[in-house]
Short mmCIF file of C-alpha atoms and ligand atoms in Angstrom, two decimals:
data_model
loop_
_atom_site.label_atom_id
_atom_site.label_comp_id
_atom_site.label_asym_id
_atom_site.label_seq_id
_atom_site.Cartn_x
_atom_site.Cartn_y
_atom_site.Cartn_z
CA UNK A 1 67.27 -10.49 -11.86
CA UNK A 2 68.60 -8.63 -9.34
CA UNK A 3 72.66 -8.76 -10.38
CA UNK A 4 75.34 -6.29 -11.59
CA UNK A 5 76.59 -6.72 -14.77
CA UNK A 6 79.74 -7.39 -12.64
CA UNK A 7 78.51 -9.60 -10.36
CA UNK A 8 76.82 -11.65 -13.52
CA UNK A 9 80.26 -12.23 -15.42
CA UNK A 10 81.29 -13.02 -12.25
CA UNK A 11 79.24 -15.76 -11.90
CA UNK A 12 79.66 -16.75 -15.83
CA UNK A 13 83.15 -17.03 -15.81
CA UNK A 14 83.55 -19.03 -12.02
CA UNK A 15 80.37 -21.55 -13.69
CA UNK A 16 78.06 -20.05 -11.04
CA UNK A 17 75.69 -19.45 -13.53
CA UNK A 18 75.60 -20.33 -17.32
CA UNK A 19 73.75 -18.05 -20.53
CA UNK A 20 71.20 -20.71 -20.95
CA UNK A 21 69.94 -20.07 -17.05
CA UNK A 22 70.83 -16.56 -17.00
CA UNK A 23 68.17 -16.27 -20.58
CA UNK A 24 65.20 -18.89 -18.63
CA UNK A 25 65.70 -16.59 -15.08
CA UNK A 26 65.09 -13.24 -17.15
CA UNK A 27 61.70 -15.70 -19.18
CA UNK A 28 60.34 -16.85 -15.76
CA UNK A 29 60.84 -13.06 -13.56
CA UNK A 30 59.15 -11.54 -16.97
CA UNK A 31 56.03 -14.05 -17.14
CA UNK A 32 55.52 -13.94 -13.63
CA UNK A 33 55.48 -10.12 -13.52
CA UNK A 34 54.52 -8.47 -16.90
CA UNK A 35 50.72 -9.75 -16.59
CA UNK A 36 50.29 -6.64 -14.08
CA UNK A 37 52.78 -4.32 -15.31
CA UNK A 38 52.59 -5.09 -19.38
CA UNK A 39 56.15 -4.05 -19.83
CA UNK A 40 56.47 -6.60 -23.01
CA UNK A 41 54.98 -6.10 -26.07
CA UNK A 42 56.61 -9.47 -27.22
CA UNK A 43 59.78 -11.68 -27.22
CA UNK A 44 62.17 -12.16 -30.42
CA UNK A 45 61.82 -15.55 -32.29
CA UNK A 46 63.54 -18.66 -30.36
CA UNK A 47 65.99 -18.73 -33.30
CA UNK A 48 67.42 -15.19 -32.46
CA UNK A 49 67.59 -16.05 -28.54
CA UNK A 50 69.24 -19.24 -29.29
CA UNK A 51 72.13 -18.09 -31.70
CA UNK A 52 72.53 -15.40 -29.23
CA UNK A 53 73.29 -17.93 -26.46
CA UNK A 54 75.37 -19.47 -28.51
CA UNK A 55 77.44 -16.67 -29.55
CA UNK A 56 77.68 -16.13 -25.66
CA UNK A 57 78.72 -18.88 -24.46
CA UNK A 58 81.79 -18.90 -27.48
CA UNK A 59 82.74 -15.73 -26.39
CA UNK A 60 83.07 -17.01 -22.93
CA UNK A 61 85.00 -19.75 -23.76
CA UNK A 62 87.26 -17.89 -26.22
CA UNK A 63 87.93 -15.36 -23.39
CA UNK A 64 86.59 -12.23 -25.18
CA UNK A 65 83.33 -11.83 -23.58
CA UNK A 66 82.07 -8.40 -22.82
CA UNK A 67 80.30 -6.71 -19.86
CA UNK A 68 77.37 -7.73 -21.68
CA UNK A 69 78.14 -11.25 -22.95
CA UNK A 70 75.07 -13.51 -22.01
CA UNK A 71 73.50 -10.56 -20.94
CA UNK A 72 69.62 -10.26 -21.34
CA UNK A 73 68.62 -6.73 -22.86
CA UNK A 74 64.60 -5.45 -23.77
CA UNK A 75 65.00 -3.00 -26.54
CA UNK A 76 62.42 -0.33 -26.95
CA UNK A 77 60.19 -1.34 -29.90
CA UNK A 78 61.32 1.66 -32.17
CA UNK A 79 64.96 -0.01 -32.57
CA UNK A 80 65.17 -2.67 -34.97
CA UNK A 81 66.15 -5.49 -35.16
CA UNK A 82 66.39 -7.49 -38.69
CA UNK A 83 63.68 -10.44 -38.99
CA UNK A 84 61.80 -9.07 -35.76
CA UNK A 85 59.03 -7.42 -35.30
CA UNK A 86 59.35 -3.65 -34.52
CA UNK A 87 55.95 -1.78 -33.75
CA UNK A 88 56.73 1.27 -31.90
CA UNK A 89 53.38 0.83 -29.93
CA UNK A 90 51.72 1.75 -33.52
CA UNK A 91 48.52 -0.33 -34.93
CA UNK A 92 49.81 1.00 -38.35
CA UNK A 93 53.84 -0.93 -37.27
CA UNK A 94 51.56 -4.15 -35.67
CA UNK A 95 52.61 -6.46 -38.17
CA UNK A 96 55.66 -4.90 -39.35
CA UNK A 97 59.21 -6.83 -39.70
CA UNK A 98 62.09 -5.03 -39.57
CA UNK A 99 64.62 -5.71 -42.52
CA UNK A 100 67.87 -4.22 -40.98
CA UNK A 101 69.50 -4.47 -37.48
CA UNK A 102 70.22 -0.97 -35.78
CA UNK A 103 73.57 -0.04 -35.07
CA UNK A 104 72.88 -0.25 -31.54
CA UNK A 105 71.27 -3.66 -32.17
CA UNK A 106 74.55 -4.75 -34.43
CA UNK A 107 76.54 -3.79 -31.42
CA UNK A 108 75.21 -5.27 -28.73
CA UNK A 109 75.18 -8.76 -30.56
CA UNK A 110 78.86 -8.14 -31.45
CA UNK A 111 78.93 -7.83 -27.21
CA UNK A 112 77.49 -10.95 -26.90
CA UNK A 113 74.56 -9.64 -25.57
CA UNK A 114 70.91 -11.76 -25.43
CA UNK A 115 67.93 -9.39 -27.08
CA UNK A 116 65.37 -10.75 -25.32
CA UNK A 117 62.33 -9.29 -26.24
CA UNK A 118 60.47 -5.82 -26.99
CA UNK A 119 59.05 -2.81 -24.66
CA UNK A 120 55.78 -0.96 -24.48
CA UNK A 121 56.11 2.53 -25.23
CA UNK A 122 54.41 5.72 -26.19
CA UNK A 123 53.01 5.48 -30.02
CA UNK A 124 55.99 6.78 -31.96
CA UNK A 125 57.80 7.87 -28.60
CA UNK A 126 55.30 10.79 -28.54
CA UNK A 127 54.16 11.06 -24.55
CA UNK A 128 54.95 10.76 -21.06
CA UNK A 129 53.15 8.17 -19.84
CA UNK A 130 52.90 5.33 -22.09
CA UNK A 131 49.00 5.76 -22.28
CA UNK A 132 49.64 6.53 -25.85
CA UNK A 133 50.76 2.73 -26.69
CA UNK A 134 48.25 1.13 -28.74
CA UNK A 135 48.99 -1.63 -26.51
CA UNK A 136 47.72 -0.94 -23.37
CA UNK A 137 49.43 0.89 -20.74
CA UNK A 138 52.66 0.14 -18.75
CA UNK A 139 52.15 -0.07 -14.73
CA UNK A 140 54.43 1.20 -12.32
CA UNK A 141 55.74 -1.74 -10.36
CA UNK A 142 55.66 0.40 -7.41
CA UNK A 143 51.92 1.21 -7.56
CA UNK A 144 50.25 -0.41 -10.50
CA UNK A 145 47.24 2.49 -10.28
CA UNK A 146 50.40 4.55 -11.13
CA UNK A 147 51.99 5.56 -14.37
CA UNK A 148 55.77 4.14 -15.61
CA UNK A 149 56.67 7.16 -16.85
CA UNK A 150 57.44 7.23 -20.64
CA UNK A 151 57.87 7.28 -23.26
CA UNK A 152 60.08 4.70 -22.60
CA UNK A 153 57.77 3.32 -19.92
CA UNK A 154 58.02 -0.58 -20.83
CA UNK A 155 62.21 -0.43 -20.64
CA UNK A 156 62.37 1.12 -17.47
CA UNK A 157 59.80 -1.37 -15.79
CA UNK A 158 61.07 -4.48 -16.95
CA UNK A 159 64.32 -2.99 -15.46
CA UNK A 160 62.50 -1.97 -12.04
CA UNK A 161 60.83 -5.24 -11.45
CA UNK A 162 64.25 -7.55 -12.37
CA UNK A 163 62.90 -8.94 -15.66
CA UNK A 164 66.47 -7.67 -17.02
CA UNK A 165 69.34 -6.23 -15.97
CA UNK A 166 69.51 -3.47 -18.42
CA UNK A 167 67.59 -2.46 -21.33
CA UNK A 168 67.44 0.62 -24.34
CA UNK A 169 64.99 3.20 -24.87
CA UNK A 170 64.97 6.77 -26.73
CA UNK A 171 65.05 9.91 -25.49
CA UNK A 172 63.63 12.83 -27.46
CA UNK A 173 62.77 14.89 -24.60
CA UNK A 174 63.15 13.36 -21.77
CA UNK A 175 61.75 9.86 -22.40
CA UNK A 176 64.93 7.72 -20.64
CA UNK A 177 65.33 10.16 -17.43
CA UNK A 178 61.55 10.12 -17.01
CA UNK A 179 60.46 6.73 -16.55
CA UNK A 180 63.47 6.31 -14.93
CA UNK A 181 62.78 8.83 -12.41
CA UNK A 182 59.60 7.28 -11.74
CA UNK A 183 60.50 3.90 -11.21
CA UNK A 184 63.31 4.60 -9.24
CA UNK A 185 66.36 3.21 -11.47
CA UNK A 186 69.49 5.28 -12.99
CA UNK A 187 68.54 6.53 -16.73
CA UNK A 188 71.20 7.74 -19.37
CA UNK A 189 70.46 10.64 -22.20
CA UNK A 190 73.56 10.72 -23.90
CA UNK A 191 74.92 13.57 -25.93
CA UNK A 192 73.24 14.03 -29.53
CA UNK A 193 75.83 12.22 -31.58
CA UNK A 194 77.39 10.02 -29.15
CA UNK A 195 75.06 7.16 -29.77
CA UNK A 196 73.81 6.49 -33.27
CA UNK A 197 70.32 6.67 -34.58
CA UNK A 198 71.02 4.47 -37.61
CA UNK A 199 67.89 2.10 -37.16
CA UNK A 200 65.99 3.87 -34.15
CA UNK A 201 62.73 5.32 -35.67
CA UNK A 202 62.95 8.72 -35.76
CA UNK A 203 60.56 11.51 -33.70
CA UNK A 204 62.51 14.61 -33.34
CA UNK A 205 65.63 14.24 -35.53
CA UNK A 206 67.87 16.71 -33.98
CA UNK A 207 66.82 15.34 -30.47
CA UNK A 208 66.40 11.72 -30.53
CA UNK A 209 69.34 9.74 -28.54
CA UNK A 210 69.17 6.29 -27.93
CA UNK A 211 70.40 5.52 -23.91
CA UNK A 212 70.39 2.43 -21.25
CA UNK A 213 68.07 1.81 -17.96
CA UNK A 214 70.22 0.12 -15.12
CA UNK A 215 69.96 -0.66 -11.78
CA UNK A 216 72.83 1.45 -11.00
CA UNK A 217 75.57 3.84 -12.75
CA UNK A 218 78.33 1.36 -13.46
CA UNK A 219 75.77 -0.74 -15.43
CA UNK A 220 74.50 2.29 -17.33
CA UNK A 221 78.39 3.52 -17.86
CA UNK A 222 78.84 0.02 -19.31
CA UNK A 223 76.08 0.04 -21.76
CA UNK A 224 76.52 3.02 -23.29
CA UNK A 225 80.53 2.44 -23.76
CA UNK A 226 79.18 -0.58 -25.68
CA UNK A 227 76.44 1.33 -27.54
CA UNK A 228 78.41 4.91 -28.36
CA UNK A 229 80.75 5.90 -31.35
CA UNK A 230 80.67 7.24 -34.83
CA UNK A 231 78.62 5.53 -37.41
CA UNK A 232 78.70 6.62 -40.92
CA UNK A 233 75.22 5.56 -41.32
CA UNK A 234 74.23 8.88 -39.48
CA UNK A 235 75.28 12.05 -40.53
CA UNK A 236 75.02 13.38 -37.02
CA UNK A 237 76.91 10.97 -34.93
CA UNK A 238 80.19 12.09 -33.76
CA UNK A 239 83.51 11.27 -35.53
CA UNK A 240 86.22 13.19 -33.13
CA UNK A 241 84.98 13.42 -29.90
CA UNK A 242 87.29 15.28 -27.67
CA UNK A 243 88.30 14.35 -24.25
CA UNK A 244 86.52 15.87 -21.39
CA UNK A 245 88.74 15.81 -18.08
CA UNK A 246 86.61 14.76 -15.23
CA UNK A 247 87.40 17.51 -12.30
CA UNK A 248 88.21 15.55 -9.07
CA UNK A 249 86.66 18.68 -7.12
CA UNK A 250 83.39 19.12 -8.38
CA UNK A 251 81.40 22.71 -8.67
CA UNK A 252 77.34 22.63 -9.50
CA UNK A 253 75.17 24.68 -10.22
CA UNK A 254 71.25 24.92 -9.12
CA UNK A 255 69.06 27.25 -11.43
CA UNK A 256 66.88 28.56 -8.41
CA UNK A 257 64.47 30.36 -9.91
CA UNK A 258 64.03 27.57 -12.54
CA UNK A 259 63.59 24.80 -10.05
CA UNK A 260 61.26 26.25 -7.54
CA UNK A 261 58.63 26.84 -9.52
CA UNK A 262 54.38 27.24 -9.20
CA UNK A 263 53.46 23.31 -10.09
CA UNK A 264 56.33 21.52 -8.23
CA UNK A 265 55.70 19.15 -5.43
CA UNK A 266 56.52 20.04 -2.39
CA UNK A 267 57.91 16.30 -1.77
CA UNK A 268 60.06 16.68 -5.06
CA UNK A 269 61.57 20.03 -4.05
CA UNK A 270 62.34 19.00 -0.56
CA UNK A 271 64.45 15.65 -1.90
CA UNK A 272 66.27 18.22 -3.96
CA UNK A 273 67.44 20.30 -1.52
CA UNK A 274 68.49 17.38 0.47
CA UNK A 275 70.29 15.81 -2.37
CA UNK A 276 71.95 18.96 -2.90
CA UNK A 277 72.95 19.32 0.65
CA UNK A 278 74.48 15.45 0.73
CA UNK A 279 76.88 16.24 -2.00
CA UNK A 280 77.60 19.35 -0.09
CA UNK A 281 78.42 17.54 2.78
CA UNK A 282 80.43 15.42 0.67
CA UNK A 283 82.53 18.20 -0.49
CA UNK A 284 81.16 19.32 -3.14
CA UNK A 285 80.49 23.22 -3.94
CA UNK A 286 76.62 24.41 -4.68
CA UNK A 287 76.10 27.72 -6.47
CA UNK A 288 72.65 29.65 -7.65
CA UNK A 289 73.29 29.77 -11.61
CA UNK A 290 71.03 31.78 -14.05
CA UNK A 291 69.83 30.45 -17.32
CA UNK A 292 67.25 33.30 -18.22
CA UNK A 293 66.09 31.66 -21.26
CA UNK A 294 65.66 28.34 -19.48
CA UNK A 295 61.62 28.94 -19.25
CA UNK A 296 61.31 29.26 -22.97
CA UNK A 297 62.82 26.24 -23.79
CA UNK A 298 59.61 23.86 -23.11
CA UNK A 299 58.05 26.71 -25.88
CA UNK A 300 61.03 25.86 -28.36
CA UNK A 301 60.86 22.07 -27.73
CA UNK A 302 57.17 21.74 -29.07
CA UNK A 303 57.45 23.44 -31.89
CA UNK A 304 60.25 21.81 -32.80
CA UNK A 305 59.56 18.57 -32.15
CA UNK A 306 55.97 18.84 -33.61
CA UNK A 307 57.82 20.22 -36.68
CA UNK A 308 60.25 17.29 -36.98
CA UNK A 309 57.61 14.94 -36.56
CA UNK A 310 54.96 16.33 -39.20
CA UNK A 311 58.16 15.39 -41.63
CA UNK A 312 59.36 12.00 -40.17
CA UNK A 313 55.84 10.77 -39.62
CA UNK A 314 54.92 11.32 -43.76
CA UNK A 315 56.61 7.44 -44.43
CA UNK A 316 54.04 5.99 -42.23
CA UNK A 317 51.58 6.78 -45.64
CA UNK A 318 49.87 3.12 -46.28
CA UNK A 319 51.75 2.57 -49.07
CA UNK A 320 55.32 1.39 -47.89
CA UNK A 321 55.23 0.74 -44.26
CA UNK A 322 53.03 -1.35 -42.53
CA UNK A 323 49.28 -0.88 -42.51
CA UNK A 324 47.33 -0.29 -45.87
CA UNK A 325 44.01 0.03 -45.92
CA UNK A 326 41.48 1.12 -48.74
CA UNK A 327 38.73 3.55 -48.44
CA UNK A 328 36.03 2.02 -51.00
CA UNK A 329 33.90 5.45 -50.66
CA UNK A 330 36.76 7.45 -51.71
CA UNK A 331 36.57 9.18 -55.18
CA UNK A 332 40.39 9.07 -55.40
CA UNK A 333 41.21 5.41 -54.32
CA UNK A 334 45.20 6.82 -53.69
CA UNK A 335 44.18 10.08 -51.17
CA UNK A 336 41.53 7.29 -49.45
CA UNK A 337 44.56 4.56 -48.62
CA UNK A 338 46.37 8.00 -47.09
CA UNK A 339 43.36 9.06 -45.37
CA UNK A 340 41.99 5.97 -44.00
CA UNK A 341 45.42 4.28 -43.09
CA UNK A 342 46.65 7.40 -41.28
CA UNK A 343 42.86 7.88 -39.27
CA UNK A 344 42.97 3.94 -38.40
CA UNK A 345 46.57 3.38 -38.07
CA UNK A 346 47.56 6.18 -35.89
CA UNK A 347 46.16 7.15 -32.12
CA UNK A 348 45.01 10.18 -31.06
CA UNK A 349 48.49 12.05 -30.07
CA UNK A 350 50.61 11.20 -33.08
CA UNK A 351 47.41 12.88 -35.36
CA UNK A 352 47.89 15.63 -33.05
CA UNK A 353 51.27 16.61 -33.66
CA UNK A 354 51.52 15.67 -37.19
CA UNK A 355 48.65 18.65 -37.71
CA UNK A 356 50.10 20.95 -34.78
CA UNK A 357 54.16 19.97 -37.06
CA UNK A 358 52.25 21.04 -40.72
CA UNK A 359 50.94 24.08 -39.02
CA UNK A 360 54.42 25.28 -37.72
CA UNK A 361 55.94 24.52 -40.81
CA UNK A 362 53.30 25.87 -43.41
CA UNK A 363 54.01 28.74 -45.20
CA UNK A 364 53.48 32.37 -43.72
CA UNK A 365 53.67 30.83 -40.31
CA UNK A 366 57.15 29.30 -40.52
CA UNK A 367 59.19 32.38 -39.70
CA UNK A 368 56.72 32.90 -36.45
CA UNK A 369 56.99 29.28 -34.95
CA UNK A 370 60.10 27.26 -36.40
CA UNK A 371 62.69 29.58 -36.94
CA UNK A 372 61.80 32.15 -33.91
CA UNK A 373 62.09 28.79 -32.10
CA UNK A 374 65.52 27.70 -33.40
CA UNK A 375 67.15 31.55 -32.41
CA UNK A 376 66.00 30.18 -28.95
CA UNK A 377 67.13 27.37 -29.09
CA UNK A 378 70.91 28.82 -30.16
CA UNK A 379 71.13 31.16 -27.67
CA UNK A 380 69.89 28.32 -24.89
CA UNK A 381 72.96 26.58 -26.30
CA UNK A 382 75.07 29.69 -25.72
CA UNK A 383 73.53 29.91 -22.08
CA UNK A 384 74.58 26.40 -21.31
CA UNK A 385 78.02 26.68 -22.77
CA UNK A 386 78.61 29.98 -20.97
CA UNK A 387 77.84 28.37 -17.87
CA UNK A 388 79.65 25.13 -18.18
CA UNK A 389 82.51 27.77 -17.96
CA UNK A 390 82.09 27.98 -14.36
CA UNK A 391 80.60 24.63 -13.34
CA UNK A 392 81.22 20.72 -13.80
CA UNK A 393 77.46 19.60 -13.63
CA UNK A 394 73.81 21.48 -13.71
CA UNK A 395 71.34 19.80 -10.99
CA UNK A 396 67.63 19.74 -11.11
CA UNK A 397 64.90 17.04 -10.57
CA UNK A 398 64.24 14.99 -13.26
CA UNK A 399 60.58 15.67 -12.59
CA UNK A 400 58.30 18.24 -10.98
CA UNK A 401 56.35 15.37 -9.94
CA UNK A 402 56.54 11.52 -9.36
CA UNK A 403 54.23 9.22 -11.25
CA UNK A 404 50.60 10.18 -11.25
CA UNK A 405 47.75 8.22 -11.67
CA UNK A 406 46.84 6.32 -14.60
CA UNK A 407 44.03 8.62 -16.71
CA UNK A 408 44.86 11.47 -14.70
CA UNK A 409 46.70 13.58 -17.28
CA UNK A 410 45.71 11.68 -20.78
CA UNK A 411 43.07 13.97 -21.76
CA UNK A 412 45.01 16.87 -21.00
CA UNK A 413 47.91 16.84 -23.45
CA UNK A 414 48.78 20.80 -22.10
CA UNK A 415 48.87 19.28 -18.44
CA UNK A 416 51.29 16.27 -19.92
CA UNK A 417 53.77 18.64 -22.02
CA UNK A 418 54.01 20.30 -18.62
CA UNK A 419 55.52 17.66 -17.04
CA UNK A 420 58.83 17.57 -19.34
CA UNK A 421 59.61 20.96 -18.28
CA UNK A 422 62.97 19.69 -16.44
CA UNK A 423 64.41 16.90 -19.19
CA UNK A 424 63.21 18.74 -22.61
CA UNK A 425 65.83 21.92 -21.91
CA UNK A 426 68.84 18.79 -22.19
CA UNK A 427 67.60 17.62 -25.51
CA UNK A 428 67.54 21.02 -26.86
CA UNK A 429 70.81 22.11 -26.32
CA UNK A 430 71.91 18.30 -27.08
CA UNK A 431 74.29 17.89 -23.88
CA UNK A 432 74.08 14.70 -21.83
CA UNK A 433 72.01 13.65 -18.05
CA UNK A 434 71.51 11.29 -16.39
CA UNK A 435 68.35 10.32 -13.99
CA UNK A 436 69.43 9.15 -10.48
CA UNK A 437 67.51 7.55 -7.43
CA UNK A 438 66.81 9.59 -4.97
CA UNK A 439 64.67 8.48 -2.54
CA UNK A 440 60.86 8.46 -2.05
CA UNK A 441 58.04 10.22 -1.44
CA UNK A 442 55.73 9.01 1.62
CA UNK A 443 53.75 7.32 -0.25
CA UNK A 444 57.51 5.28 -1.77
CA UNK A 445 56.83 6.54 -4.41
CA UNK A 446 60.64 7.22 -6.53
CA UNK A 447 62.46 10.22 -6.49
CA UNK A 448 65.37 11.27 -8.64
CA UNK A 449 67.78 13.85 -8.73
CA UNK A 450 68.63 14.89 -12.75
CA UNK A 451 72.49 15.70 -13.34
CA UNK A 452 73.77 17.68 -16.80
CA UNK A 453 76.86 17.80 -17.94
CA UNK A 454 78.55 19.71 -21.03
CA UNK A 455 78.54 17.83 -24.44
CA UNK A 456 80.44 14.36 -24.05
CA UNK A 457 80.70 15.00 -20.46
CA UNK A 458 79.18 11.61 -19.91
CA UNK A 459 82.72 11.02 -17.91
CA UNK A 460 81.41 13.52 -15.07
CA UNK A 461 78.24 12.68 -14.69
CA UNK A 462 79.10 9.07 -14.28
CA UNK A 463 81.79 10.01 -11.59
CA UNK A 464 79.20 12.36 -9.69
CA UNK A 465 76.31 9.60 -9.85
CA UNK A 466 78.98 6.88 -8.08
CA UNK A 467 79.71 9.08 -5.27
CA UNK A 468 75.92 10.26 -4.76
CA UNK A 469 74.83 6.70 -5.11
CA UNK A 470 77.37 6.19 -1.61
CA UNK A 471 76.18 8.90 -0.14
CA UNK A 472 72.54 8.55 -0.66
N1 LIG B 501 57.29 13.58 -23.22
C1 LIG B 501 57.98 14.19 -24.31
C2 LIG B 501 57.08 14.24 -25.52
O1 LIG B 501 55.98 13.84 -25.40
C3 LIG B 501 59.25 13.44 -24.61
C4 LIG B 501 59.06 12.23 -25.42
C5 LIG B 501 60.37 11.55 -25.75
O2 LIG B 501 61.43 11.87 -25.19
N2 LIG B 501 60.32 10.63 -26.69
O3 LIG B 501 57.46 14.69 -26.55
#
């Protein structure tokens, strides 16, 4: 499906096209295609689909459809959906139904939107690559040997080989820009609290942020006016968010020193620079900005992050979520449902980080690794703020590399963590970016240049993408 979201109520509204074939293109594009790519971990029951449609098609008819009425959308599988299954790539989630609908989810049905069906991911959101999905792995459509990205690795496909037009994923640290970047679509992480997290599974708490995948920025712009707003079902979505004015003469700033780096490819930095130089040429100014405590922040992000998740992942305990099994050998039958649930039920990374978390955390080594970590991460916030001061956007690549071989990086989890240097800084400081094509490399593989803007400065960096997606 290779339409706008324009283009398709277009077509809706002049009886081009109707729901029904709109819902049966998205089926036959995704059956033809997700055998190599695996982008689909499964599709929602026929009786979801089909109320959907109808809903649709009343909306049309009533005249108060939405850009998304009829619209077919893959969720992420860690955002439920009430009477569907919800897994997030987890053997301990396989059979798991979901009892409640996600704001996001009770939103988009309100838009008339068509769920469609469910996207490999990372176990638990918790990679880059979506190697960790007890699932299998999700191909890049532009070189199947190749990595999707992830962690959202199954929404971004889909999107890149025109099963849908737009889909959701999560972003914790840099899990919507990445995949994105790599398969060459536009990727939104919105501010923390714009969207809410009522009914996404939770990873990092003060990170996650639910965003859309889209062929372009007006389709990502319309998602995410559909998804965003305050919800008193999280504490930490917005209530009052102020109005940012969008500049019409645009300033950005480059951290240098930050950017060109030991570890970035050549073929990455160059497309930078010659983004940089097109918005230049476009009128736009370019200045060297210094964020000194920029390097520390992939430090801050994973201990925080592995701290967050040593506490979120303690429901998944065999006794009220998903998977229980017993451990007949053990001499207390309660500690051997914990111990043998958790060993079977979980993969290799998520055991990882739940030890690395309870490490961080335990007593005697708190003050050393979690709260040193949070003084960084405040006065990274005050580095970004101080420098939003001067400038309308922060530029860098989403990536300091474009998708690399399947198995070359999943038994290095150092070499993998490494790779979110550029998109883990954002979710820190908890100010929006987007992911935008870029180009590709020589061997096509996707490029992307990564845009930042101040908190709920979603405005500008939906304004900047439009014009770079002219010039480029
Ligand atoms: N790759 C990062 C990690 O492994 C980010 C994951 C995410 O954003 N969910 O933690």
């Amino acid at each position: 499906m290779r339409k706008t979201l324009q283009q398709i109520q277009e077509e809706l509204k002049n009886g081009t096209t109707t729901v029904s074939a709109l819902v049966e293109e998205a089926h036959t594009v995704i059956s033809e295609k997700d055998e190599s790519i695996h982008a689909i971990l499964g599709m929602y029951s026929n009786d979801l689909i089909e109320s959907q449609i109808a809903r649709a098609e009343q909306m049309l008819k009533d005249g108060t459809a939405t850009a998304l009425t009829g619209v077919p959308i893959v969720l992420k599988d860690n955002i439920v959906v009430k009477g569907e299954r919800a897994t997030a790539a987890s053997k301990i989630l396989a059979d798991y139904t979901a009892v409640y609908d996600a704001t996001v989810v009770k939103k988009l049905k309100e838009a008339g939107a068509i769920l469609l069906g469910r996207a490999n991911m990372d176990e638990f959101a918790m990679g880059g690559s979506t190697e960790n999905s007890a699932f299998g792995v999700t191909k890049n459509p532009h070189d199947i040997t190749r990595v999707a990205g992830g962690s959202s690795g199954g929404s971004s496909a889909v999107v890149a080989y025109g099963g849908v037009p737009v889909s959701l994923g999560s972003d914790t640290g840099g899990s919507i820009r990445q995949p994105a970047s790599f398969c060459g679509i536009v990727g939104l992480k919105p501010t923390y609290g714009a969207v809410s997290r009522y009914g996404l599974m939770a990873m990092g708490s003060s990170l996650d942020q639910i965003g859309p995948f889209a062929t372009c920025v007006d389709d990502v712009e319309a998602v995410f006016n559909i998804i965003k707003g305050a919800d008193d079902l999280d504490a930490t979505s917005i209530k009052d968010i102020p109005a940012v004015p969008v500049n019409s003469r645009k300033k950005i700033g480059v951290p240098r020193s930050f950017v060109e780096r030991e570890g970035i490819d050549p073929e990455v930095l160059e497309n930078f620079n010659a983004s940089l130089e097109k918005l230049k040429s476009n009128g736009y100014e370019i200045v060297d900005i210094q964020l000194e405590h920029l390097e520390k922040a992939l430090s801050v992000y994973y201990v925080v992050v592995f701290a967050e998740i040593s506490s979120n992942m303690s429901r998944y305990d065999g006794i009220r979520y998903g998977l229980s099994l017993k451990d007949e050998n053990a001499s207390n039958s309660m500690l051997g449902v914990y111990f043998k649930t958790r060993t079977d039920g979980l993969g290799d990374e998520v055991r990882r980080r739940i030890l690395l978390g309870t490490y961080v955390l335990s007593s005697g080594y708190y003050d050393a690794y979690y709260n040193k970590a949070n003084i960084v991460r405040a006065m990274l916030r005050e580095e970004f703020a101080s420098v939003f001061k001067d400038v309308d956007a922060i530029a860098m690549p989403t990536s300091p590399i474009p998708a690399f071989k399947i198995g070359e990086k999943s038994h290095d989890p150092l070499a993998m963590y490494l790779a979110d240097i550029f998109t883990v800084p954002i979710n820190i400081v908890g100010v929006p970016a987007i992911s935008l094509p870029s180009g590709v490399t020589k061997n096509n593989l996707p490029l992307s240049l990564q845009l930042i803007a101040p908190h709920f400065g979603e405005s500008t960096l939906f304004s900047i993408g439009r014009d770079f997606e002219k010039i480029s």
